Each structure stands twice: as C-alpha cells, then as structure tokens.
Amino acid sequence: MSMITKNHAGKRALLSIAGYDPSSGAGVLLDVAVFRRFGFLGTGILTAVTAQNSRQVRDVRCLGRRFLISQYETLVRDVSPSGIKVGMVGCRQNIPALGRILAQHPDIPIVVDPVFRASSGRWLLEKEAIPSYLSRIKGRISILTPNLYEAALISGRRLREPEAMKEAARRIVDRIAVPCLVKGGHLAGSVVDVLYDGRQFYLFPHEREPGDVHGTGCFLSSSLLSYLVMGKSLAEACALASEFTRKSIRKAERLGKGREIFFLF
C-alpha cells in the first residue's frame, strides 16, 4: 500500500539521477522502487551502467555528459519532477552536466548521496574529481548524506565516534553550505546518524540490524527525499527515513551468494 494516498500523490514525480545496478540492489532501480512505495511516480536518468552482482562491482561504463543532458532534457519536456535524488555520478565528465541540471531546480527538494566508492573497493568517481563535484552542488541542494568513509574524505577527519561525526558534519556544511546527515551504520559501537543543519545538531540513535544489506545509502536517501516532498521538516524527514530504512533492512533477503537486497511490496 502506498504511504500517501493516490489523490495526494496526484501527478507528482520524483527523479533519480544515478547508476544502473543489474541486481536492483542499488542505484536508479532501487530509488524508483522506494519512490513508488511512497506513492510517487519514480523516474530515472542514468549516469553510468555497471557490471555487478550481490558480491562485487566488476566494471563501470560512464554514459557521459551529452547523453546525461539528452536524457534530462527529453524527460522534463514531458514530466516535471517534484524532487531529485542524486546518487552515483559515475565519472568527472558528468559533473558539469549535474551542476547544470541542479541549477534548473532551485525550488524543489534535492537529496545528494555522494557515492564515491563501491563496498567492494572500486572507485565510482575519480578521487581527484571530488573537489569539482562538491563545488557543483555547493548551495544548490537540500541535504548531503555521506556515510562515514565519504564524510571522512570530504572533511579530512577520521570518524570513529559521534563527536567526530559532528565535527565532520560541521566542516562539510562550512564547505558546501548545505545541511549534512552523516550516516553511522559502520560505527564499531552503537549506531547513530548525525544531522547538522548549519545551526543545530540532531542525533538519531538506532539499533544495529543483523545482516549485510546492499544499497542502504540509496534506500535512506530516496526515502528522505520522499518525506521532504511530502512536507516533512528536514530533521523529521531524516528521523523517519532512518527508521524506515532500519525496518526495511529486516525484510531484506539474500538472492545471490553475496549481500542481501531490499524487498518492497
């Protein structure tokens, strides 16, 4: 059952700008499934296609700036998104196109999940391109949602406890002038997500769920976008998305020989 009524959803469409994961465990396929779970039309623009399964990313093919813009311009001639989620950019060539797209939507929620590296270790955006990437999203989005590794790369600080996460979030907000939610799923002890909106910190502690689930970052960020478009405040949307992700992890299943994936009904 949709989390909002059909009437409330109306013609609302949410847009995912991300990569293609053939296993549907992450990227555009997962984002669209989450959007539909909330009662929205899910649309997607591909930045890259991957050869991957539940165990590893074996290859990545970036689709390039021209094709990214072509997808976007063709889509928005027909469908106007009420919110945008950005995941894997795929390569440095796509960064200017991403900036151009974001500049066209100053008045809708935009959630960016900075996917820099696969869990199996493969880089999904060149490390040296990260400063350019950050400059393109600076001041243009609603929130950035890095995990511990991504937050450490951006902030230049090692993160092992909530206090370090708070400092990293502060540094990130100072650098890109948008709120930041640092996800603490990889903490060694208790799990906590840390939001800093530029004025106040919010901590969202939660239980560590058993299992090893692929795509949790994509799931949380697309859920967060859905809550923002539904009119929730930033702090409330973060809390709700964190809780919805945690509950959905319990329903994840292992179809292959590697990590579990989300199941949405």
PDB file of C-alpha atoms in Angstrom:
ATOM      1  CA  MET A   1       0.000   0.000   0.000  1.00  0.00           C
ATOM      2  CA  SER A   2       1.294   3.490  -0.843  1.00  0.00           C
ATOM      3  CA  MET A   3       2.391   5.640   2.073  1.00  0.00           C
ATOM      4  CA  ILE A   4       0.398   8.575   0.665  1.00  0.00           C
ATOM      5  CA  THR A   5      -2.986   8.438  -0.998  1.00  0.00           C
ATOM      6  CA  LYS A   6      -3.384   8.408  -4.751  1.00  0.00           C
ATOM      7  CA  ASN A   7      -5.095  11.785  -4.547  1.00  0.00           C
ATOM      8  CA  HIS A   8      -2.237  13.256  -2.538  1.00  0.00           C
ATOM      9  CA  ALA A   9       0.346  11.894  -4.960  1.00  0.00           C
ATOM     10  CA  GLY A  10      -1.518  13.333  -7.950  1.00  0.00           C
ATOM     11  CA  LYS A  11       0.939  13.716 -10.816  1.00  0.00           C
ATOM     12  CA  ARG A  12       3.953  14.036  -8.550  1.00  0.00           C
ATOM     13  CA  ALA A  13       7.098  12.504  -9.952  1.00  0.00           C
ATOM     14  CA  LEU A  14      10.456  12.077  -8.255  1.00  0.00           C
ATOM     15  CA  LEU A  15      13.661  11.831 -10.255  1.00  0.00           C
ATOM     16  CA  SER A  16      16.689   9.671  -9.518  1.00  0.00           C
ATOM     17  CA  ILE A  17      19.961  10.609 -11.193  1.00  0.00           C
ATOM     18  CA  ALA A  18      22.197   7.622 -10.531  1.00  0.00           C
ATOM     19  CA  GLY A  19      23.761   4.462 -11.908  1.00  0.00           C
ATOM     20  CA  TYR A  20      22.282   1.207 -13.111  1.00  0.00           C
ATOM     21  CA  ASP A  21      22.798  -1.846 -10.891  1.00  0.00           C
ATOM     22  CA  PRO A  22      21.636  -5.036 -12.690  1.00  0.00           C
ATOM     23  CA  SER A  23      20.869  -6.706  -9.347  1.00  0.00           C
ATOM     24  CA  SER A  24      18.404  -3.871  -8.478  1.00  0.00           C
ATOM     25  CA  GLY A  25      20.081  -3.672  -5.084  1.00  0.00           C
ATOM     26  CA  ALA A  26      21.057  -0.022  -5.517  1.00  0.00           C
ATOM     27  CA  GLY A  27      21.003   2.895  -7.937  1.00  0.00           C
ATOM     28  CA  VAL A  28      18.100   4.020 -10.094  1.00  0.00           C
ATOM     29  CA  LEU A  29      16.209   0.721  -9.883  1.00  0.00           C
ATOM     30  CA  LEU A  30      16.132   0.799  -6.085  1.00  0.00           C
ATOM     31  CA  ASP A  31      15.356   4.521  -5.931  1.00  0.00           C
ATOM     32  CA  VAL A  32      12.361   4.128  -8.243  1.00  0.00           C
ATOM     33  CA  ALA A  33      11.074   1.226  -6.131  1.00  0.00           C
ATOM     34  CA  VAL A  34      11.304   3.379  -2.998  1.00  0.00           C
ATOM     35  CA  PHE A  35       9.568   6.318  -4.669  1.00  0.00           C
ATOM     36  CA  ARG A  36       6.707   4.056  -5.708  1.00  0.00           C
ATOM     37  CA  ARG A  37       6.478   2.655  -2.187  1.00  0.00           C
ATOM     38  CA  PHE A  38       5.701   6.195  -1.058  1.00  0.00           C
ATOM     39  CA  GLY A  39       3.086   6.672  -3.752  1.00  0.00           C
ATOM     40  CA  PHE A  40       5.133   8.730  -6.218  1.00  0.00           C
ATOM     41  CA  LEU A  41       5.894   8.134  -9.858  1.00  0.00           C
ATOM     42  CA  GLY A  42       9.544   7.125  -9.995  1.00  0.00           C
ATOM     43  CA  THR A  43      11.628   8.377 -12.929  1.00  0.00           C
ATOM     44  CA  GLY A  44      15.311   7.860 -13.576  1.00  0.00           C
ATOM     45  CA  ILE A  45      18.259   9.241 -15.524  1.00  0.00           C
ATOM     46  CA  LEU A  46      21.316   7.005 -15.836  1.00  0.00           C
ATOM     47  CA  THR A  47      24.803   8.364 -15.233  1.00  0.00           C
ATOM     48  CA  ALA A  48      26.553   5.023 -15.739  1.00  0.00           C
ATOM     49  CA  VAL A  49      25.890   1.330 -16.141  1.00  0.00           C
ATOM     50  CA  THR A  50      27.682  -1.272 -14.070  1.00  0.00           C
ATOM     51  CA  ALA A  51      28.518  -4.932 -14.320  1.00  0.00           C
ATOM     52  CA  GLN A  52      27.856  -6.075 -10.770  1.00  0.00           C
ATOM     53  CA  ASN A  53      26.120  -8.653  -8.653  1.00  0.00           C
ATOM     54  CA  SER A  54      25.479  -9.107  -4.951  1.00  0.00           C
ATOM     55  CA  ARG A  55      29.191  -9.643  -4.327  1.00  0.00           C
ATOM     56  CA  GLN A  56      31.103  -7.051  -6.341  1.00  0.00           C
ATOM     57  CA  VAL A  57      31.266  -4.338  -8.986  1.00  0.00           C
ATOM     58  CA  ARG A  58      33.276  -5.759 -11.878  1.00  0.00           C
ATOM     59  CA  ASP A  59      33.030  -2.945 -14.404  1.00  0.00           C
ATOM     60  CA  VAL A  60      31.613   0.570 -14.854  1.00  0.00           C
ATOM     61  CA  ARG A  61      30.770   2.437 -18.065  1.00  0.00           C
ATOM     62  CA  CYS A  62      30.093   6.151 -17.714  1.00  0.00           C
ATOM     63  CA  LEU A  63      27.426   7.341 -20.157  1.00  0.00           C
ATOM     64  CA  GLY A  64      28.869  10.835 -20.468  1.00  0.00           C
ATOM     65  CA  ARG A  65      27.766  14.448 -20.263  1.00  0.00           C
ATOM     66  CA  ARG A  66      25.948  14.695 -23.591  1.00  0.00           C
ATOM     67  CA  PHE A  67      23.787  11.646 -23.059  1.00  0.00           C
ATOM     68  CA  LEU A  68      23.050  12.665 -19.465  1.00  0.00           C
ATOM     69  CA  ILE A  69      21.775  16.057 -20.638  1.00  0.00           C
ATOM     70  CA  SER A  70      19.853  14.424 -23.500  1.00  0.00           C
ATOM     71  CA  GLN A  71      18.044  12.121 -21.059  1.00  0.00           C
ATOM     72  CA  TYR A  72      17.241  15.031 -18.755  1.00  0.00           C
ATOM     73  CA  GLU A  73      16.019  17.464 -21.408  1.00  0.00           C
ATOM     74  CA  THR A  74      13.845  14.835 -23.045  1.00  0.00           C
ATOM     75  CA  LEU A  75      12.286  13.784 -19.740  1.00  0.00           C
ATOM     76  CA  VAL A  76      11.493  17.260 -18.390  1.00  0.00           C
ATOM     77  CA  ARG A  77       9.763  18.274 -21.614  1.00  0.00           C
ATOM     78  CA  ASP A  78       7.112  15.794 -20.532  1.00  0.00           C
ATOM     79  CA  VAL A  79       7.428  15.256 -16.762  1.00  0.00           C
ATOM     80  CA  SER A  80       8.321  17.875 -14.168  1.00  0.00           C
ATOM     81  CA  PRO A  81       9.925  16.380 -11.030  1.00  0.00           C
ATOM     82  CA  SER A  82       8.806  17.441  -7.561  1.00  0.00           C
ATOM     83  CA  GLY A  83      12.095  16.276  -6.069  1.00  0.00           C
ATOM     84  CA  ILE A  84      15.502  14.967  -7.169  1.00  0.00           C
ATOM     85  CA  LYS A  85      17.809  12.389  -5.635  1.00  0.00           C
ATOM     86  CA  VAL A  86      21.394  12.168  -6.906  1.00  0.00           C
ATOM     87  CA  GLY A  87      23.468   9.050  -6.392  1.00  0.00           C
ATOM     88  CA  MET A  88      26.469   7.763  -8.325  1.00  0.00           C
ATOM     89  CA  VAL A  89      27.777  10.383 -10.767  1.00  0.00           C
ATOM     90  CA  GLY A  90      29.984   7.818 -12.473  1.00  0.00           C
ATOM     91  CA  CYS A  91      32.829   9.980 -13.818  1.00  0.00           C
ATOM     92  CA  ARG A  92      34.216  13.504 -13.809  1.00  0.00           C
ATOM     93  CA  GLN A  93      32.749  14.190 -17.281  1.00  0.00           C
ATOM     94  CA  ASN A  94      29.238  14.091 -15.789  1.00  0.00           C
ATOM     95  CA  ILE A  95      29.895  16.715 -13.108  1.00  0.00           C
ATOM     96  CA  PRO A  96      29.228  19.855 -15.230  1.00  0.00           C
ATOM     97  CA  ALA A  97      26.025  18.283 -16.543  1.00  0.00           C
ATOM     98  CA  LEU A  98      24.902  17.540 -12.995  1.00  0.00           C
ATOM     99  CA  GLY A  99      25.529  21.144 -11.990  1.00  0.00           C
ATOM    100  CA  ARG A 100      23.540  22.358 -14.982  1.00  0.00           C
ATOM    101  CA  ILE A 101      20.593  20.125 -14.056  1.00  0.00           C
ATOM    102  CA  LEU A 102      20.569  21.147 -10.401  1.00  0.00           C
ATOM    103  CA  ALA A 103      20.651  24.828 -11.340  1.00  0.00           C
ATOM    104  CA  GLN A 104      17.316  24.353 -13.129  1.00  0.00           C
ATOM    105  CA  HIS A 105      15.540  23.327  -9.914  1.00  0.00           C
ATOM    106  CA  PRO A 106      16.201  25.836  -7.117  1.00  0.00           C
ATOM    107  CA  ASP A 107      12.756  25.407  -5.545  1.00  0.00           C
ATOM    108  CA  ILE A 108      12.336  21.642  -5.060  1.00  0.00           C
ATOM    109  CA  PRO A 109      13.929  19.243  -2.545  1.00  0.00           C
ATOM    110  CA  ILE A 110      17.221  17.757  -3.763  1.00  0.00           C
ATOM    111  CA  VAL A 111      18.978  14.994  -1.813  1.00  0.00           C
ATOM    112  CA  VAL A 112      22.512  14.002  -2.766  1.00  0.00           C
ATOM    113  CA  ASP A 113      24.056  10.717  -1.674  1.00  0.00           C
ATOM    114  CA  PRO A 114      27.776  11.076  -2.527  1.00  0.00           C
ATOM    115  CA  VAL A 115      28.634   7.645  -3.917  1.00  0.00           C
ATOM    116  CA  PHE A 116      32.407   7.686  -4.348  1.00  0.00           C
ATOM    117  CA  ARG A 117      33.415   4.070  -3.934  1.00  0.00           C
ATOM    118  CA  ALA A 118      31.752   0.648  -4.023  1.00  0.00           C
ATOM    119  CA  SER A 119      31.744  -1.542  -0.916  1.00  0.00           C
ATOM    120  CA  SER A 120      33.975  -3.966  -2.823  1.00  0.00           C
ATOM    121  CA  GLY A 121      36.578  -1.188  -3.172  1.00  0.00           C
ATOM    122  CA  ARG A 122      36.150   0.035  -6.761  1.00  0.00           C
ATOM    123  CA  TRP A 123      36.119   3.794  -7.257  1.00  0.00           C
ATOM    124  CA  LEU A 124      32.841   5.040  -8.790  1.00  0.00           C
ATOM    125  CA  LEU A 125      34.046   8.641  -9.143  1.00  0.00           C
ATOM    126  CA  GLU A 126      37.681   9.590  -9.595  1.00  0.00           C
ATOM    127  CA  LYS A 127      39.101  10.707  -6.247  1.00  0.00           C
ATOM    128  CA  GLU A 128      40.680  13.792  -7.763  1.00  0.00           C
ATOM    129  CA  ALA A 129      37.263  14.860  -9.110  1.00  0.00           C
ATOM    130  CA  ILE A 130      35.679  15.155  -5.663  1.00  0.00           C
ATOM    131  CA  PRO A 131      36.516  18.884  -5.167  1.00  0.00           C
ATOM    132  CA  SER A 132      34.877  19.719  -8.522  1.00  0.00           C
ATOM    133  CA  TYR A 133      31.864  17.602  -7.572  1.00  0.00           C
ATOM    134  CA  LEU A 134      31.477  19.445  -4.269  1.00  0.00           C
ATOM    135  CA  SER A 135      31.750  22.852  -5.932  1.00  0.00           C
ATOM    136  CA  ARG A 136      28.918  21.956  -8.338  1.00  0.00           C
ATOM    137  CA  ILE A 137      26.491  21.022  -5.564  1.00  0.00           C
ATOM    138  CA  LYS A 138      27.514  23.828  -3.197  1.00  0.00           C
ATOM    139  CA  GLY A 139      24.482  25.787  -2.054  1.00  0.00           C
ATOM    140  CA  ARG A 140      22.229  24.034  -4.584  1.00  0.00           C
ATOM    141  CA  ILE A 141      20.820  21.062  -2.697  1.00  0.00           C
ATOM    142  CA  SER A 142      18.659  20.360   0.354  1.00  0.00           C
ATOM    143  CA  ILE A 143      20.977  17.900   2.085  1.00  0.00           C
ATOM    144  CA  LEU A 144      24.084  15.729   1.592  1.00  0.00           C
ATOM    145  CA  THR A 145      24.010  12.193   3.070  1.00  0.00           C
ATOM    146  CA  PRO A 146      27.564  10.758   3.253  1.00  0.00           C
ATOM    147  CA  ASN A 147      28.486   7.561   5.077  1.00  0.00           C
ATOM    148  CA  LEU A 148      31.494   7.526   7.407  1.00  0.00           C
ATOM    149  CA  TYR A 149      34.006   6.894   4.640  1.00  0.00           C
ATOM    150  CA  GLU A 150      32.583   9.587   2.360  1.00  0.00           C
ATOM    151  CA  ALA A 151      32.327  12.085   5.217  1.00  0.00           C
ATOM    152  CA  ALA A 152      35.951  11.396   6.128  1.00  0.00           C
ATOM    153  CA  LEU A 153      37.055  12.041   2.529  1.00  0.00           C
ATOM    154  CA  ILE A 154      35.184  15.339   2.366  1.00  0.00           C
ATOM    155  CA  SER A 155      36.027  16.622   5.846  1.00  0.00           C
ATOM    156  CA  GLY A 156      39.564  15.302   6.166  1.00  0.00           C
ATOM    157  CA  ARG A 157      38.754  13.783   9.554  1.00  0.00           C
ATOM    158  CA  ARG A 158      38.737  10.163  10.698  1.00  0.00           C
ATOM    159  CA  LEU A 159      35.373   9.180  12.134  1.00  0.00           C
ATOM    160  CA  ARG A 160      35.119   6.656  14.934  1.00  0.00           C
ATOM    161  CA  GLU A 161      32.543   8.135  17.300  1.00  0.00           C
ATOM    162  CA  PRO A 162      29.585  10.551  17.255  1.00  0.00           C
ATOM    163  CA  GLU A 163      31.648  13.559  18.373  1.00  0.00           C
ATOM    164  CA  ALA A 164      33.945  13.143  15.375  1.00  0.00           C
ATOM    165  CA  MET A 165      30.864  12.761  13.164  1.00  0.00           C
ATOM    166  CA  LYS A 166      29.528  16.062  14.480  1.00  0.00           C
ATOM    167  CA  GLU A 167      32.782  17.832  13.673  1.00  0.00           C
ATOM    168  CA  ALA A 168      32.866  16.277  10.207  1.00  0.00           C
ATOM    169  CA  ALA A 169      29.282  17.385   9.566  1.00  0.00           C
ATOM    170  CA  ARG A 170      30.181  20.916  10.676  1.00  0.00           C
ATOM    171  CA  ARG A 171      33.182  21.004   8.327  1.00  0.00           C
ATOM    172  CA  ILE A 172      31.096  19.718   5.423  1.00  0.00           C
ATOM    173  CA  VAL A 173      28.371  22.317   5.978  1.00  0.00           C
ATOM    174  CA  ASP A 174      31.023  25.033   6.130  1.00  0.00           C
ATOM    175  CA  ARG A 175      32.488  23.753   2.854  1.00  0.00           C
ATOM    176  CA  ILE A 176      29.351  23.286   0.733  1.00  0.00           C
ATOM    177  CA  ALA A 177      26.782  25.493   2.511  1.00  0.00           C
ATOM    178  CA  VAL A 178      24.052  22.843   2.765  1.00  0.00           C
ATOM    179  CA  PRO A 179      22.857  20.582   5.637  1.00  0.00           C
ATOM    180  CA  CYS A 180      24.617  17.272   6.116  1.00  0.00           C
ATOM    181  CA  LEU A 181      23.468  13.916   7.507  1.00  0.00           C
ATOM    182  CA  VAL A 182      26.443  11.702   8.373  1.00  0.00           C
ATOM    183  CA  LYS A 183      25.297   8.077   8.448  1.00  0.00           C
ATOM    184  CA  GLY A 184      26.810   5.976  11.216  1.00  0.00           C
ATOM    185  CA  GLY A 185      25.995   2.457  10.067  1.00  0.00           C
ATOM    186  CA  HIS A 186      29.677   1.496  10.021  1.00  0.00           C
ATOM    187  CA  LEU A 187      30.455   2.644  13.572  1.00  0.00           C
ATOM    188  CA  ALA A 188      32.087  -0.036  15.689  1.00  0.00           C
ATOM    189  CA  GLY A 189      29.781   0.510  18.655  1.00  0.00           C
ATOM    190  CA  SER A 190      26.279   1.917  18.883  1.00  0.00           C
ATOM    191  CA  VAL A 191      24.737   3.154  15.647  1.00  0.00           C
ATOM    192  CA  VAL A 192      23.829   6.828  15.324  1.00  0.00           C
ATOM    193  CA  ASP A 193      23.184   9.165  12.394  1.00  0.00           C
ATOM    194  CA  VAL A 194      24.188  12.818  12.860  1.00  0.00           C
ATOM    195  CA  LEU A 195      22.426  15.749  11.178  1.00  0.00           C
ATOM    196  CA  TYR A 196      23.812  19.276  11.194  1.00  0.00           C
ATOM    197  CA  ASP A 197      21.638  21.896   9.507  1.00  0.00           C
ATOM    198  CA  GLY A 198      24.076  24.781   9.945  1.00  0.00           C
ATOM    199  CA  ARG A 199      22.622  25.822  13.285  1.00  0.00           C
ATOM    200  CA  GLN A 200      21.803  22.726  15.298  1.00  0.00           C
ATOM    201  CA  PHE A 201      22.843  19.100  15.647  1.00  0.00           C
ATOM    202  CA  TYR A 202      20.324  16.258  15.713  1.00  0.00           C
ATOM    203  CA  LEU A 203      21.324  12.720  16.680  1.00  0.00           C
ATOM    204  CA  PHE A 204      19.315   9.702  15.586  1.00  0.00           C
ATOM    205  CA  PRO A 205      20.450   6.606  17.509  1.00  0.00           C
ATOM    206  CA  HIS A 206      19.051   3.240  16.473  1.00  0.00           C
ATOM    207  CA  GLU A 207      19.594  -0.469  16.855  1.00  0.00           C
ATOM    208  CA  ARG A 208      22.079  -2.273  14.663  1.00  0.00           C
ATOM    209  CA  GLU A 209      20.157  -4.674  12.472  1.00  0.00           C
ATOM    210  CA  PRO A 210      21.697  -8.074  11.681  1.00  0.00           C
ATOM    211  CA  GLY A 211      22.779  -8.926   8.158  1.00  0.00           C
ATOM    212  CA  ASP A 212      24.752  -7.234   5.401  1.00  0.00           C
ATOM    213  CA  VAL A 213      22.385  -5.349   3.091  1.00  0.00           C
ATOM    214  CA  HIS A 214      23.361  -3.758  -0.227  1.00  0.00           C
ATOM    215  CA  GLY A 215      22.059  -0.289  -1.068  1.00  0.00           C
ATOM    216  CA  THR A 216      21.256   1.121   2.369  1.00  0.00           C
ATOM    217  CA  GLY A 217      22.597   4.555   1.389  1.00  0.00           C
ATOM    218  CA  CYS A 218      20.428   4.661  -1.735  1.00  0.00           C
ATOM    219  CA  PHE A 219      17.428   3.469   0.259  1.00  0.00           C
ATOM    220  CA  LEU A 220      17.787   6.052   3.008  1.00  0.00           C
ATOM    221  CA  SER A 221      18.401   8.987   0.659  1.00  0.00           C
ATOM    222  CA  SER A 222      15.464   8.167  -1.628  1.00  0.00           C
ATOM    223  CA  SER A 223      13.224   7.699   1.443  1.00  0.00           C
ATOM    224  CA  LEU A 224      14.449  11.029   2.799  1.00  0.00           C
ATOM    225  CA  LEU A 225      13.578  12.768  -0.459  1.00  0.00           C
ATOM    226  CA  SER A 226      10.098  11.247  -0.374  1.00  0.00           C
ATOM    227  CA  TYR A 227       9.466  12.544   3.137  1.00  0.00           C
ATOM    228  CA  LEU A 228      10.727  16.030   2.214  1.00  0.00           C
ATOM    229  CA  VAL A 229       8.399  16.210  -0.795  1.00  0.00           C
ATOM    230  CA  MET A 230       5.564  15.121   1.492  1.00  0.00           C
ATOM    231  CA  GLY A 231       6.233  18.281   3.509  1.00  0.00           C
ATOM    232  CA  LYS A 232       8.181  16.959   6.481  1.00  0.00           C
ATOM    233  CA  SER A 233      10.813  19.178   8.085  1.00  0.00           C
ATOM    234  CA  LEU A 234      14.439  18.271   7.468  1.00  0.00           C
ATOM    235  CA  ALA A 235      15.005  16.815  10.940  1.00  0.00           C
ATOM    236  CA  GLU A 236      11.721  14.898  10.888  1.00  0.00           C
ATOM    237  CA  ALA A 237      12.396  13.564   7.388  1.00  0.00           C
ATOM    238  CA  CYS A 238      15.848  12.338   8.466  1.00  0.00           C
ATOM    239  CA  ALA A 239      14.421  10.599  11.536  1.00  0.00           C
ATOM    240  CA  LEU A 240      11.621   8.965   9.553  1.00  0.00           C
ATOM    241  CA  ALA A 241      13.930   7.864   6.731  1.00  0.00           C
ATOM    242  CA  SER A 242      16.397   6.357   9.202  1.00  0.00           C
ATOM    243  CA  GLU A 243      13.622   4.421  10.921  1.00  0.00           C
ATOM    244  CA  PHE A 244      12.033   3.280   7.651  1.00  0.00           C
ATOM    245  CA  THR A 245      15.418   2.057   6.408  1.00  0.00           C
ATOM    246  CA  ARG A 246      16.034   0.161   9.637  1.00  0.00           C
ATOM    247  CA  LYS A 247      12.664  -1.578   9.470  1.00  0.00           C
ATOM    248  CA  SER A 248      13.126  -2.414   5.793  1.00  0.00           C
ATOM    249  CA  ILE A 249      16.521  -3.994   6.482  1.00  0.00           C
ATOM    250  CA  ARG A 250      14.666  -6.630   8.493  1.00  0.00           C
ATOM    251  CA  LYS A 251      12.822  -7.675   5.317  1.00  0.00           C
ATOM    252  CA  ALA A 252      15.918  -7.883   3.123  1.00  0.00           C
ATOM    253  CA  GLU A 253      16.709 -11.227   1.511  1.00  0.00           C
ATOM    254  CA  ARG A 254      19.758 -12.898   0.016  1.00  0.00           C
ATOM    255  CA  LEU A 255      19.020 -13.999  -3.536  1.00  0.00           C
ATOM    256  CA  GLY A 256      22.607 -14.493  -4.687  1.00  0.00           C
ATOM    257  CA  LYS A 257      25.810 -15.518  -2.974  1.00  0.00           C
ATOM    258  CA  GLY A 258      26.689 -12.129  -1.567  1.00  0.00           C
ATOM    259  CA  ARG A 259      24.910  -9.304   0.231  1.00  0.00           C
ATOM    260  CA  GLU A 260      21.183  -9.099   0.896  1.00  0.00           C
ATOM    261  CA  ILE A 261      18.920  -6.718  -1.042  1.00  0.00           C
ATOM    262  CA  PHE A 262      15.784  -4.817  -0.095  1.00  0.00           C
ATOM    263  CA  PHE A 263      12.326  -6.154  -0.868  1.00  0.00           C
ATOM    264  CA  LEU A 264       9.496  -3.617  -1.207  1.00  0.00           C
ATOM    265  CA  PHE A 265       5.831  -4.506  -1.511  1.00  0.00           C
TER     266      PHE A 265
END
